[in-house]
CSV table of N, CA and C in Angstrom, one decimal:
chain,number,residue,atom,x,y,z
F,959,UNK,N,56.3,-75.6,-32.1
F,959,UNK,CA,55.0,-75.2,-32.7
F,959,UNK,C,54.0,-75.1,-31.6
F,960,UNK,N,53.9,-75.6,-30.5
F,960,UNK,CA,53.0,-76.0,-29.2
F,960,UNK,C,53.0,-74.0,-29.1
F,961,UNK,N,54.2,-73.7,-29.1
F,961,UNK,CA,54.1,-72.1,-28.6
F,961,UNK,C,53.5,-71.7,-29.5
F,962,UNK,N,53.2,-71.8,-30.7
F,962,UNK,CA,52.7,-70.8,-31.3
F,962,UNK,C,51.1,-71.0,-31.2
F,963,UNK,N,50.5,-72.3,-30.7
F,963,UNK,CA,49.0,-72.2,-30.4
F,963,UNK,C,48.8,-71.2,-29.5
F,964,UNK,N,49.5,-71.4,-28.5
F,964,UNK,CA,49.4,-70.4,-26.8
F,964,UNK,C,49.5,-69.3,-27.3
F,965,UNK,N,50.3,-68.8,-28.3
F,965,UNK,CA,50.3,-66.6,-28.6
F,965,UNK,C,49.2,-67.1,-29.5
F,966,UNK,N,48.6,-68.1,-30.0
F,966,UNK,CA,47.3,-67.5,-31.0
F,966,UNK,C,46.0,-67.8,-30.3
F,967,UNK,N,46.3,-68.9,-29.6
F,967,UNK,CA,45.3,-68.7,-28.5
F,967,UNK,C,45.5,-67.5,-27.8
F,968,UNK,N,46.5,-67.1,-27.1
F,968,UNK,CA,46.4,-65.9,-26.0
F,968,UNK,C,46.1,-65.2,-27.0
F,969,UNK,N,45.9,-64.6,-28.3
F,969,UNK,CA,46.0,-63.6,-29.1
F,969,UNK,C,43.9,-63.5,-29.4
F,970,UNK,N,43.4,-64.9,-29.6
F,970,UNK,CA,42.1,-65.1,-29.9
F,970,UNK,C,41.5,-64.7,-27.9
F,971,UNK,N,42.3,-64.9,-27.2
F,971,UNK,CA,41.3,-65.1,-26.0
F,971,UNK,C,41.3,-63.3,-25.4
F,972,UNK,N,42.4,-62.9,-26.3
F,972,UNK,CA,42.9,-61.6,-26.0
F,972,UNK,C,41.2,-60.5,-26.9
F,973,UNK,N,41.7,-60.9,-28.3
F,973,UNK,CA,40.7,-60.2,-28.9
F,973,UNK,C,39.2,-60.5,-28.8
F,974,UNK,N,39.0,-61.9,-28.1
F,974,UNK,CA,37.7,-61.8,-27.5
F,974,UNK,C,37.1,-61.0,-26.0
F,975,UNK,N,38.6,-60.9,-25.1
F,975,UNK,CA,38.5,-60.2,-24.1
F,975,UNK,C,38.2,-58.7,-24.4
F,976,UNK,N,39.0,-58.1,-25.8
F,976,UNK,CA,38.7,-56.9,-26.1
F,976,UNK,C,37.0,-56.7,-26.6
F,977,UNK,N,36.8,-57.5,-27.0
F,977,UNK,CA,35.6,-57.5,-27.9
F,977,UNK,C,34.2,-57.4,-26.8
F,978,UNK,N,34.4,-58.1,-25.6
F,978,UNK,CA,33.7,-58.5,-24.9
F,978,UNK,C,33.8,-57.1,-23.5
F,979,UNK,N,35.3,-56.6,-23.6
F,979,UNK,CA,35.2,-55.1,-23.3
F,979,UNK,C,34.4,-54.0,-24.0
F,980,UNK,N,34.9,-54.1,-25.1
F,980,UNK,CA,33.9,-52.7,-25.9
F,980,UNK,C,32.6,-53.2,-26.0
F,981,UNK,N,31.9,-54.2,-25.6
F,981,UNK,CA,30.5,-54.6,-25.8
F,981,UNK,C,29.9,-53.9,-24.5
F,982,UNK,N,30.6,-54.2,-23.6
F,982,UNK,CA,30.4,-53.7,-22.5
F,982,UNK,C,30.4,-52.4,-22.1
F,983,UNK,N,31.4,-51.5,-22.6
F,983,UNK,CA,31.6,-50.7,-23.0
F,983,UNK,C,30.5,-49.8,-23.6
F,984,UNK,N,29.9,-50.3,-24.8
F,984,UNK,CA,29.3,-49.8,-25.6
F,984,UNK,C,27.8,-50.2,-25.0
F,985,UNK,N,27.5,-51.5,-24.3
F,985,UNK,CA,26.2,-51.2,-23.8
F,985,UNK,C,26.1,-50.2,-22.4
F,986,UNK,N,27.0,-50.1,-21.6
F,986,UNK,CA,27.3,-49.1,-20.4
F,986,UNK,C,26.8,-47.8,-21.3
F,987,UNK,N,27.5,-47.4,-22.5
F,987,UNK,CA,27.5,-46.6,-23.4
F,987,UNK,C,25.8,-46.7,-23.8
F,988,UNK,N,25.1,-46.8,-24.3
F,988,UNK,CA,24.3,-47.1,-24.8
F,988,UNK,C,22.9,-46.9,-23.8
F,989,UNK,N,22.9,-47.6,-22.4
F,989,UNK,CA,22.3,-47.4,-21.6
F,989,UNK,C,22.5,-45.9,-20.4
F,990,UNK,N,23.4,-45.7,-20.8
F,990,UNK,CA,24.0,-44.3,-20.3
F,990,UNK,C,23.2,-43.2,-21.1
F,991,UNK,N,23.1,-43.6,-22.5
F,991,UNK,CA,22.4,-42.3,-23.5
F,991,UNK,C,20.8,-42.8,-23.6
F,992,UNK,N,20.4,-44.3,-22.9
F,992,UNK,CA,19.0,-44.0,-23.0
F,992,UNK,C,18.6,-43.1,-21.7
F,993,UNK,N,19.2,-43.7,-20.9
F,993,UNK,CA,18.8,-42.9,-19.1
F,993,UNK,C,18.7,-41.5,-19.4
F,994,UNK,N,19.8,-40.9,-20.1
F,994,UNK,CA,19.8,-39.5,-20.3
F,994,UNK,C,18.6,-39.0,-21.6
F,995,UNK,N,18.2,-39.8,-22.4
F,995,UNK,CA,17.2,-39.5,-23.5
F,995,UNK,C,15.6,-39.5,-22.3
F,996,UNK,N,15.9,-40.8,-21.3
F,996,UNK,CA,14.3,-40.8,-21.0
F,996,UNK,C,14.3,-39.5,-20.2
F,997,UNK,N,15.4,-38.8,-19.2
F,997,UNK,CA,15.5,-38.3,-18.4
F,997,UNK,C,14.9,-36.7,-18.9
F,998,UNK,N,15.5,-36.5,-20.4
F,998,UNK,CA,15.0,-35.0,-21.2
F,998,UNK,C,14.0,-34.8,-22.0
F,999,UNK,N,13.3,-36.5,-22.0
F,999,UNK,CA,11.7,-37.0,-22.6
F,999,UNK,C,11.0,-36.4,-21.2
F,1000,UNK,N,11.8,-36.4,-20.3
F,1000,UNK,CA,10.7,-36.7,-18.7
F,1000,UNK,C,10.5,-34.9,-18.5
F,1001,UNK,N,12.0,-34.3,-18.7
F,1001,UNK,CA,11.4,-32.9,-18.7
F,1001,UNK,C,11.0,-31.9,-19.7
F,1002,UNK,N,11.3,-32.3,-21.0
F,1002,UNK,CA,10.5,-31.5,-22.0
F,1002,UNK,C,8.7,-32.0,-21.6
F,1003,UNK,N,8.8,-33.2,-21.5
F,1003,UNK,CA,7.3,-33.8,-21.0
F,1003,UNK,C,6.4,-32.9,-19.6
F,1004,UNK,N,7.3,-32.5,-18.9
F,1004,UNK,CA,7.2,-31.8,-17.7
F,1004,UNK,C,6.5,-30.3,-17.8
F,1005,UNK,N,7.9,-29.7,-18.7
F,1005,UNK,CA,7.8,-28.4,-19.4
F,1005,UNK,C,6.4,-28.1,-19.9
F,1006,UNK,N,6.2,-29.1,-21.1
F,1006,UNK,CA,4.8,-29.1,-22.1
F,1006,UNK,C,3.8,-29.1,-21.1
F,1007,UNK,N,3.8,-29.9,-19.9
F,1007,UNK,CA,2.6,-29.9,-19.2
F,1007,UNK,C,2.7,-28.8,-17.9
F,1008,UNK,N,3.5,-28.4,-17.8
F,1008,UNK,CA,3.5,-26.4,-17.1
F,1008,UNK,C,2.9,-25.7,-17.8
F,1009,UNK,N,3.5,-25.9,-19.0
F,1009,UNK,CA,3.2,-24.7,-20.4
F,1009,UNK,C,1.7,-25.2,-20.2
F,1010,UNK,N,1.0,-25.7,-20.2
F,1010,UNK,CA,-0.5,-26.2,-20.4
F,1010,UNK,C,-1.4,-25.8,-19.4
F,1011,UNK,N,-0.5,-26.4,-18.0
F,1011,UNK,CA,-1.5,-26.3,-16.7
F,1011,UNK,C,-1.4,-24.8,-16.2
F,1012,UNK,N,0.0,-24.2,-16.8
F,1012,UNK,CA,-0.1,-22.7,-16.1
F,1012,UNK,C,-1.2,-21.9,-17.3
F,1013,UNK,N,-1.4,-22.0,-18.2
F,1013,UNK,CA,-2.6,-20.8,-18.9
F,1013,UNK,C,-3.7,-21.9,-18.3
F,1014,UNK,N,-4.0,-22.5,-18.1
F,1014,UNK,CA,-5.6,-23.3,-17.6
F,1014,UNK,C,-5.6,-22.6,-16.4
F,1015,UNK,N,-4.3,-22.7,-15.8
F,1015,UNK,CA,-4.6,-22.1,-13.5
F,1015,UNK,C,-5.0,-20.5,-14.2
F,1016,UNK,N,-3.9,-19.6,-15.5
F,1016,UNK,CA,-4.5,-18.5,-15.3
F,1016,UNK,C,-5.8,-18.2,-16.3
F,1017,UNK,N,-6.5,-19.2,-16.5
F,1017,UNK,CA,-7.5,-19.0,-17.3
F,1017,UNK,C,-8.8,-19.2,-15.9
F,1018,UNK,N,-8.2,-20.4,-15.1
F,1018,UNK,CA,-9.3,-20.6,-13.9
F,1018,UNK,C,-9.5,-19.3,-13.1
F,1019,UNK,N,-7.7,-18.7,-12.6
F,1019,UNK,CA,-8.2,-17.7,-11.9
F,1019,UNK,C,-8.8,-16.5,-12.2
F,1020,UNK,N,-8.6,-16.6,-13.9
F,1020,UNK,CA,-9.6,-15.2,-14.6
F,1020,UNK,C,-11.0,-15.6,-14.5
F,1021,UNK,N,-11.4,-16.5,-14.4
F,1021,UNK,CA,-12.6,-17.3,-14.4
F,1021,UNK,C,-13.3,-16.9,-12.5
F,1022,UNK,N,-12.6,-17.3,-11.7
F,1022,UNK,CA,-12.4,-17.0,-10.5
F,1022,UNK,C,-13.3,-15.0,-10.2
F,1023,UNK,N,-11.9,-14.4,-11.0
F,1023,UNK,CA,-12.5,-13.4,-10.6
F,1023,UNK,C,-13.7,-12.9,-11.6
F,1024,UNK,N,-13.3,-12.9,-12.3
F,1024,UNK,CA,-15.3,-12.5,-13.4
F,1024,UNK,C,-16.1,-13.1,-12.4
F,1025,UNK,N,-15.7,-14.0,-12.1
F,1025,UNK,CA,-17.3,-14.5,-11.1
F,1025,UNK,C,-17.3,-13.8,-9.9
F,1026,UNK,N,-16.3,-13.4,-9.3
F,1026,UNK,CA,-16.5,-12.3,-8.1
F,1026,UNK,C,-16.9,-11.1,-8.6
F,1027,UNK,N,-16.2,-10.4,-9.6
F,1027,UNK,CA,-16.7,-8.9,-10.0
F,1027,UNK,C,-18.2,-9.4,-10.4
F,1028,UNK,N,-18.8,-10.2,-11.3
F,1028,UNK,CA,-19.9,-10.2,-11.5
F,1028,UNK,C,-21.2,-10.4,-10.5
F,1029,UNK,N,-21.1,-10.8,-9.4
F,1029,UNK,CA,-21.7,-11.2,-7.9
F,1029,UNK,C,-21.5,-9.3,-7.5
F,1030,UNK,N,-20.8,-9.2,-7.5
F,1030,UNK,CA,-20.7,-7.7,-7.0
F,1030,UNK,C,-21.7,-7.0,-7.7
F,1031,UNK,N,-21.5,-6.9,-9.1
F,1031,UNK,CA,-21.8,-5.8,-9.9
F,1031,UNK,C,-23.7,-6.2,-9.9
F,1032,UNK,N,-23.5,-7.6,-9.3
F,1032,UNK,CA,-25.4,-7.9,-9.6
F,1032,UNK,C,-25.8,-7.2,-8.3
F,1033,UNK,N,-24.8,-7.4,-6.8
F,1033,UNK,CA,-25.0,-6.8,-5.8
F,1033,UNK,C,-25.7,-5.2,-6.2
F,1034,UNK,N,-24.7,-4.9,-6.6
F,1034,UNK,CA,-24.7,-3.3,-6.9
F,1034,UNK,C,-26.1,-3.1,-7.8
F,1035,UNK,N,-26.2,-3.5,-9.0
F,1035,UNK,CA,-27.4,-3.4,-9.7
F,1035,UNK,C,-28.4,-4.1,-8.8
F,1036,UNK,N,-29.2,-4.5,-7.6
F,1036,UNK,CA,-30.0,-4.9,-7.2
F,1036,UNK,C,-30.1,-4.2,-6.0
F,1037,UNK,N,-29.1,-3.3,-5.5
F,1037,UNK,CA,-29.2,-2.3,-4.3
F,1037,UNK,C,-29.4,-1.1,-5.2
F,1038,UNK,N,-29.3,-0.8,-6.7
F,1038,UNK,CA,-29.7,0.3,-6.7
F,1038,UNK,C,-31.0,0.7,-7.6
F,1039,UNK,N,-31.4,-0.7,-8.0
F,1039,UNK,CA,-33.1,-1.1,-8.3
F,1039,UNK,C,-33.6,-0.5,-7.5
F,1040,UNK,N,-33.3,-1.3,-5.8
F,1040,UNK,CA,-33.9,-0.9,-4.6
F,1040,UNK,C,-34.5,0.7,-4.7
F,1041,UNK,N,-32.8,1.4,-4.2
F,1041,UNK,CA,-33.2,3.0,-4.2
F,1041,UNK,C,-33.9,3.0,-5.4
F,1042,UNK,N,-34.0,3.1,-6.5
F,1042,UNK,CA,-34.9,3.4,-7.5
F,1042,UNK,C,-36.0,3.5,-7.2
F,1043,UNK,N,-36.2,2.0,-6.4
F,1043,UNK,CA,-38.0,2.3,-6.8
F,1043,UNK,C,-38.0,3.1,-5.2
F,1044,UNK,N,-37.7,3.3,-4.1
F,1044,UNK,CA,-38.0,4.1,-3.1
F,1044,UNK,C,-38.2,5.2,-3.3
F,1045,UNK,N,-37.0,5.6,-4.1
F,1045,UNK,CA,-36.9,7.0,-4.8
F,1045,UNK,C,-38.5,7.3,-6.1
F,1046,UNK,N,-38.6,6.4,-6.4
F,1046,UNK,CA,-40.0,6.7,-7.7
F,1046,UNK,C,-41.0,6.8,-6.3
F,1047,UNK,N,-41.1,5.7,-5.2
F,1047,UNK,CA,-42.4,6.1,-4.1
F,1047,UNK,C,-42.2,7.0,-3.4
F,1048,UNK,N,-41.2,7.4,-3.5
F,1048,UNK,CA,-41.3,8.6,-2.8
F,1048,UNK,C,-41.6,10.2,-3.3
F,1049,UNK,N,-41.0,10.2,-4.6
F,1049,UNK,CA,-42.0,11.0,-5.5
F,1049,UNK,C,-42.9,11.5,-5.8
F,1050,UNK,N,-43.6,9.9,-6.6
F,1050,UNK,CA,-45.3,9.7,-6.3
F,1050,UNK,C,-45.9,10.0,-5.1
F,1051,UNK,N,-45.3,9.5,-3.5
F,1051,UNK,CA,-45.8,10.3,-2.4
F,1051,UNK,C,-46.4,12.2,-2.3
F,1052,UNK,N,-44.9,12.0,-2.8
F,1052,UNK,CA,-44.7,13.4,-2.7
F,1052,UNK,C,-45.7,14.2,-3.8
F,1053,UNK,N,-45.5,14.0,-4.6
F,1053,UNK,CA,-46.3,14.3,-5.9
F,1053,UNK,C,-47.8,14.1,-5.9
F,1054,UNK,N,-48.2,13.6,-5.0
F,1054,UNK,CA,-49.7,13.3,-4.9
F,1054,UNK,C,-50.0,13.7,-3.5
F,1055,UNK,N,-49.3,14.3,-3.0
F,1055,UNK,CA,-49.6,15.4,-1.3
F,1055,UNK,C,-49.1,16.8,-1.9
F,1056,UNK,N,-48.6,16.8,-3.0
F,1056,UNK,CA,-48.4,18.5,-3.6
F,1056,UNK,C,-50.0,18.6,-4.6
F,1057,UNK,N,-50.7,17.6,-5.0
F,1057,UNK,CA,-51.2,17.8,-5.4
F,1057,UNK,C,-52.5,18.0,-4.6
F,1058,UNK,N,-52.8,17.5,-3.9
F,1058,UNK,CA,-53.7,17.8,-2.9
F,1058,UNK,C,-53.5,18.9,-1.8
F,1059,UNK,N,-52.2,19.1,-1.5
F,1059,UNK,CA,-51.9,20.4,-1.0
F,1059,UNK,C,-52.2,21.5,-1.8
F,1060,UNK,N,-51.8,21.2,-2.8
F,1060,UNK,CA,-52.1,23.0,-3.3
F,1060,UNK,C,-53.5,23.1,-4.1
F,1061,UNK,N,-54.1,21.9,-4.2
F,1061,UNK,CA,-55.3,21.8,-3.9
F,1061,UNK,C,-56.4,22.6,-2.9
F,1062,UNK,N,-55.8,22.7,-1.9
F,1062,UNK,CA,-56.4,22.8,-0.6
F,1062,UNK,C,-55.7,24.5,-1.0
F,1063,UNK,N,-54.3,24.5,-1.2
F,1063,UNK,CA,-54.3,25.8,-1.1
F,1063,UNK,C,-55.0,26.7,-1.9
F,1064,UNK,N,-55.2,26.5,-3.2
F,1064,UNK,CA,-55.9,27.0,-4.3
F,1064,UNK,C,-57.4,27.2,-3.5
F,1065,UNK,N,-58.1,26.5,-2.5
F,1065,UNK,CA,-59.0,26.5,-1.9
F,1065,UNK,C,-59.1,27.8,-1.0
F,1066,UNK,N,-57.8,27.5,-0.5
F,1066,UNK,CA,-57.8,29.1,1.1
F,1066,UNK,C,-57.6,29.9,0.0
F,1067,UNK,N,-57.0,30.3,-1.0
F,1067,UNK,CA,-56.7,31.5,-1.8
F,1067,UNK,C,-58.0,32.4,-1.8
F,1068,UNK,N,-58.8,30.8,-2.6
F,1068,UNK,CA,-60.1,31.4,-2.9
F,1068,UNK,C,-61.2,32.1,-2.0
F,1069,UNK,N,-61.1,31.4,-0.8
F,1069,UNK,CA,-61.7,31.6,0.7
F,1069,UNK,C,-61.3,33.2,0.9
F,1070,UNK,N,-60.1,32.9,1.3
F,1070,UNK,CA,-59.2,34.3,1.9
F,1070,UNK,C,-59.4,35.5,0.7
F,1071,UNK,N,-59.8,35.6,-0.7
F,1071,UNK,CA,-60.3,36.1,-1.2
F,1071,UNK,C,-61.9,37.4,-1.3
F,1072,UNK,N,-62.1,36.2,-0.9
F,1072,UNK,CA,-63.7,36.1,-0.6
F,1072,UNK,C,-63.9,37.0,0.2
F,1073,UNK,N,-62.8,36.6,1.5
F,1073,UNK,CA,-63.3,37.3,3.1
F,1073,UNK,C,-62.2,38.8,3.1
F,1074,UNK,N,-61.4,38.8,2.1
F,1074,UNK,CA,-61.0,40.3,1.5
F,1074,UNK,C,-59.4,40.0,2.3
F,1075,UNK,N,-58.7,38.5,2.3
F,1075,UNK,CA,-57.5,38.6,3.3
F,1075,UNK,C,-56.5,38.8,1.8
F,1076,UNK,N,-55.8,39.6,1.8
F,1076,UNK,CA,-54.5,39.6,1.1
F,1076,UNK,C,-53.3,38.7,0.8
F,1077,UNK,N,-53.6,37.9,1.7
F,1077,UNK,CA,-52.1,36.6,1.5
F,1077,UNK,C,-52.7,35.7,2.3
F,1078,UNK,N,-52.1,34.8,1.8
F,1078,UNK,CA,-52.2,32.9,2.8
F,1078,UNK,C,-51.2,32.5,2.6
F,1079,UNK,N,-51.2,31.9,3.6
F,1079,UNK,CA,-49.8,31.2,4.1
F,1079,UNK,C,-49.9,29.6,4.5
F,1080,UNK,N,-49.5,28.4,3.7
F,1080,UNK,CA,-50.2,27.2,4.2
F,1080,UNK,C,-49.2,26.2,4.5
F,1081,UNK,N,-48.7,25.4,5.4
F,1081,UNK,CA,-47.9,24.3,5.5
F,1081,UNK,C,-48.1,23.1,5.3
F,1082,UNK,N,-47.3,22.6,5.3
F,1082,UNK,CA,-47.6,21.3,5.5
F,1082,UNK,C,-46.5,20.1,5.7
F,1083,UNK,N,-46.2,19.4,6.5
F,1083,UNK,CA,-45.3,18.6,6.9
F,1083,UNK,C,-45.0,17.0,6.8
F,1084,UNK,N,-44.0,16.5,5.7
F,1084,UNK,CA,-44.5,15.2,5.1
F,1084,UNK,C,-42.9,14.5,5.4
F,1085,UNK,N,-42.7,14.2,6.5
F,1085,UNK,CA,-41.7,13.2,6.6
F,1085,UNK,C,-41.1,14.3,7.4
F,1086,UNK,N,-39.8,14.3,6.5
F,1086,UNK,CA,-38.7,15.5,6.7
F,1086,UNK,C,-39.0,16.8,6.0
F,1087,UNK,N,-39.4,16.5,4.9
F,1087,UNK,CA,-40.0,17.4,3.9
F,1087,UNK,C,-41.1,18.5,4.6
F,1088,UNK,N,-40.7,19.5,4.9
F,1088,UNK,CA,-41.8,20.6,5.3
F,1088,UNK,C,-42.3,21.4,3.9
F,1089,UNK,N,-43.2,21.5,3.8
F,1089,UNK,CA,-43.9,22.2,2.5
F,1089,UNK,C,-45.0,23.2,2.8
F,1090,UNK,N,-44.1,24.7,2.3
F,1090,UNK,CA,-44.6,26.0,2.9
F,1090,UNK,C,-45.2,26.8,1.5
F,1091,UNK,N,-46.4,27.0,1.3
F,1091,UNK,CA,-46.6,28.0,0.6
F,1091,UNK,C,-47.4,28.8,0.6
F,1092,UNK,N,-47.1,30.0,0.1
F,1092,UNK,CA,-47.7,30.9,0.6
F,1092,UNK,C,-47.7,31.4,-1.0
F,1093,UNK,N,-49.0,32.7,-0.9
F,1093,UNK,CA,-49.2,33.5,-2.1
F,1093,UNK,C,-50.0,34.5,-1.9
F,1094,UNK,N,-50.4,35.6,-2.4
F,1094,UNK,CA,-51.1,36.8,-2.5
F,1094,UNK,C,-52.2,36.6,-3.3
F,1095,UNK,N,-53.3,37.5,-2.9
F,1095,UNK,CA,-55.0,37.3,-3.6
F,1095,UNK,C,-54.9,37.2,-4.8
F,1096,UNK,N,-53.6,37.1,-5.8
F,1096,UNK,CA,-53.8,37.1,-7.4
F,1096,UNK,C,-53.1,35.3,-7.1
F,1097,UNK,N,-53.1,34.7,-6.0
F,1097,UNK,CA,-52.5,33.2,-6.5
F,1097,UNK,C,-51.2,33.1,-7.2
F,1098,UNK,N,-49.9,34.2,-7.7
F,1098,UNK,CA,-49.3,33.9,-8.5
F,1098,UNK,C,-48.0,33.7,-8.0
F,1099,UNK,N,-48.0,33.5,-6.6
F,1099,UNK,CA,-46.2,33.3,-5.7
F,1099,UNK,C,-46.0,32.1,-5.2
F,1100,UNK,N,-45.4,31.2,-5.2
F,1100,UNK,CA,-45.8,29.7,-4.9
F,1100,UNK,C,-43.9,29.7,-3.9
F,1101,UNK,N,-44.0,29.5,-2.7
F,1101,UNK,CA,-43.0,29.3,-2.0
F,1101,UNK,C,-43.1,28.2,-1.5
F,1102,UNK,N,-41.9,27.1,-1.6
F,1102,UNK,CA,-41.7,25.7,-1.3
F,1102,UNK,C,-40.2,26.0,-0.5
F,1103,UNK,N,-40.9,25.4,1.2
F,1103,UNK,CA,-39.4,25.4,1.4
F,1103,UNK,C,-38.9,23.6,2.4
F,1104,UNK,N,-37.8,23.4,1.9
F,1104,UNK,CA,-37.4,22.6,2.0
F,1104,UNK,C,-36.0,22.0,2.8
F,1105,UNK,N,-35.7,21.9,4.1
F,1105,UNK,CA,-35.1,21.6,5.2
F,1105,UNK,C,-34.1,22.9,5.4
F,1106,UNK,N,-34.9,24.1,5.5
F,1106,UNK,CA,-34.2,25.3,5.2
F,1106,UNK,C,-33.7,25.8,4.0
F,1107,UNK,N,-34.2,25.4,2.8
F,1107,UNK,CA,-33.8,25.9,1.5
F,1107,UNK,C,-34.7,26.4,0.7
F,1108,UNK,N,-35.4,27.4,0.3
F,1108,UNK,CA,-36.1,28.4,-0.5
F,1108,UNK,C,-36.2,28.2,-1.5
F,1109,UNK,N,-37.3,27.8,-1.8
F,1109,UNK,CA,-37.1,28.0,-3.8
F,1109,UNK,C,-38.6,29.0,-3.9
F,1110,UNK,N,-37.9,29.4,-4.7
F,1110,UNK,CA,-39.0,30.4,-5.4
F,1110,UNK,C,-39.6,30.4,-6.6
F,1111,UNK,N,-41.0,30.2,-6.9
F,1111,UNK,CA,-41.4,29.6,-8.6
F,1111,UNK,C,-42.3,31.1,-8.5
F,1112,UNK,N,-42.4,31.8,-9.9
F,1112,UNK,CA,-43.2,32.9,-10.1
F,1112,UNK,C,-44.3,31.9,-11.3
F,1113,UNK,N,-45.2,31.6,-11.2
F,1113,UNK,CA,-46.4,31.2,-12.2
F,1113,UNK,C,-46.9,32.5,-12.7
F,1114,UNK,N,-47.3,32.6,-13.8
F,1114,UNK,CA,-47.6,33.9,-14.6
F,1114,UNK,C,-47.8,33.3,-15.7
């Protein structure tokens, strides 16, 4: 009977050896499927924060450029304020030496009338702008010429 403790002991030291394998086993096991759980927490976690920081980078770099095109576009609208107003003084220059030119010419007309001359012929030179006019004793031919270009106005 001494033998049969030894097979139930070897049998008890057996099934705690097994038991003490599949624990082992099963926590290897176990620790093997957290590593791999934290490891696809770490890249879905990853993903979610790409997914997030990549429309913020392309929302910054849209951000980025509106602010360049807009710097431009104020460039542009404040160089062409500029010409604007050059362009209006120069007008008004102009517009207020046509007015006093043909002032003066309305003057020889009347002169050269007087003294029995048939035509006048008057210039006048304002920058680049040459300003030629001429007309006959009825006043009604008005010739403007301008860096070699003719225009002809008939008043009537």
């Amino acid at each position: 009977m001494e033998a049969e403790p030894k097979g139930l002991e070897a049998s008890l030291q057996h099934l705690i050896q097994l038991h003490n394998h599949k624990s082992l086993m099963l926590a290897h096991h176990t620790e093997k499927a957290k590593k791999d759980a934290i490891r696809k927490a770490e890249r879905v976690s990853d993903l979610l924060v790409e997914a997030v920081n990549g429309g913020v980078q392309d929302s910054f770099i849209n951000q980025k450029r509106i602010e360049l095109e807009t710097r431009a576009l104020a460039s542009t609208i404040t160089r062409f304020m500029k010409q604007t107003d050059q362009w209006l003084a120069a007008t008004h220059t102009l517009n207020t030496a046509l007015k006093v030119f043909s002032d003066l010419f309305a003057e020889d007309i009347l002169t050269s009338q007087r003294r029995g001359i048939h035509k006048a012929v008057f210039s006048l030179e304002i920058g680049k702008l040459l300003v030629l006019m001429a007309g006959d004793s009825d006043g009604d031919t008005l010739l403007v010429k301008r860096l070699g270009i003719n225009l002809r106005r008939k008043e009537g």
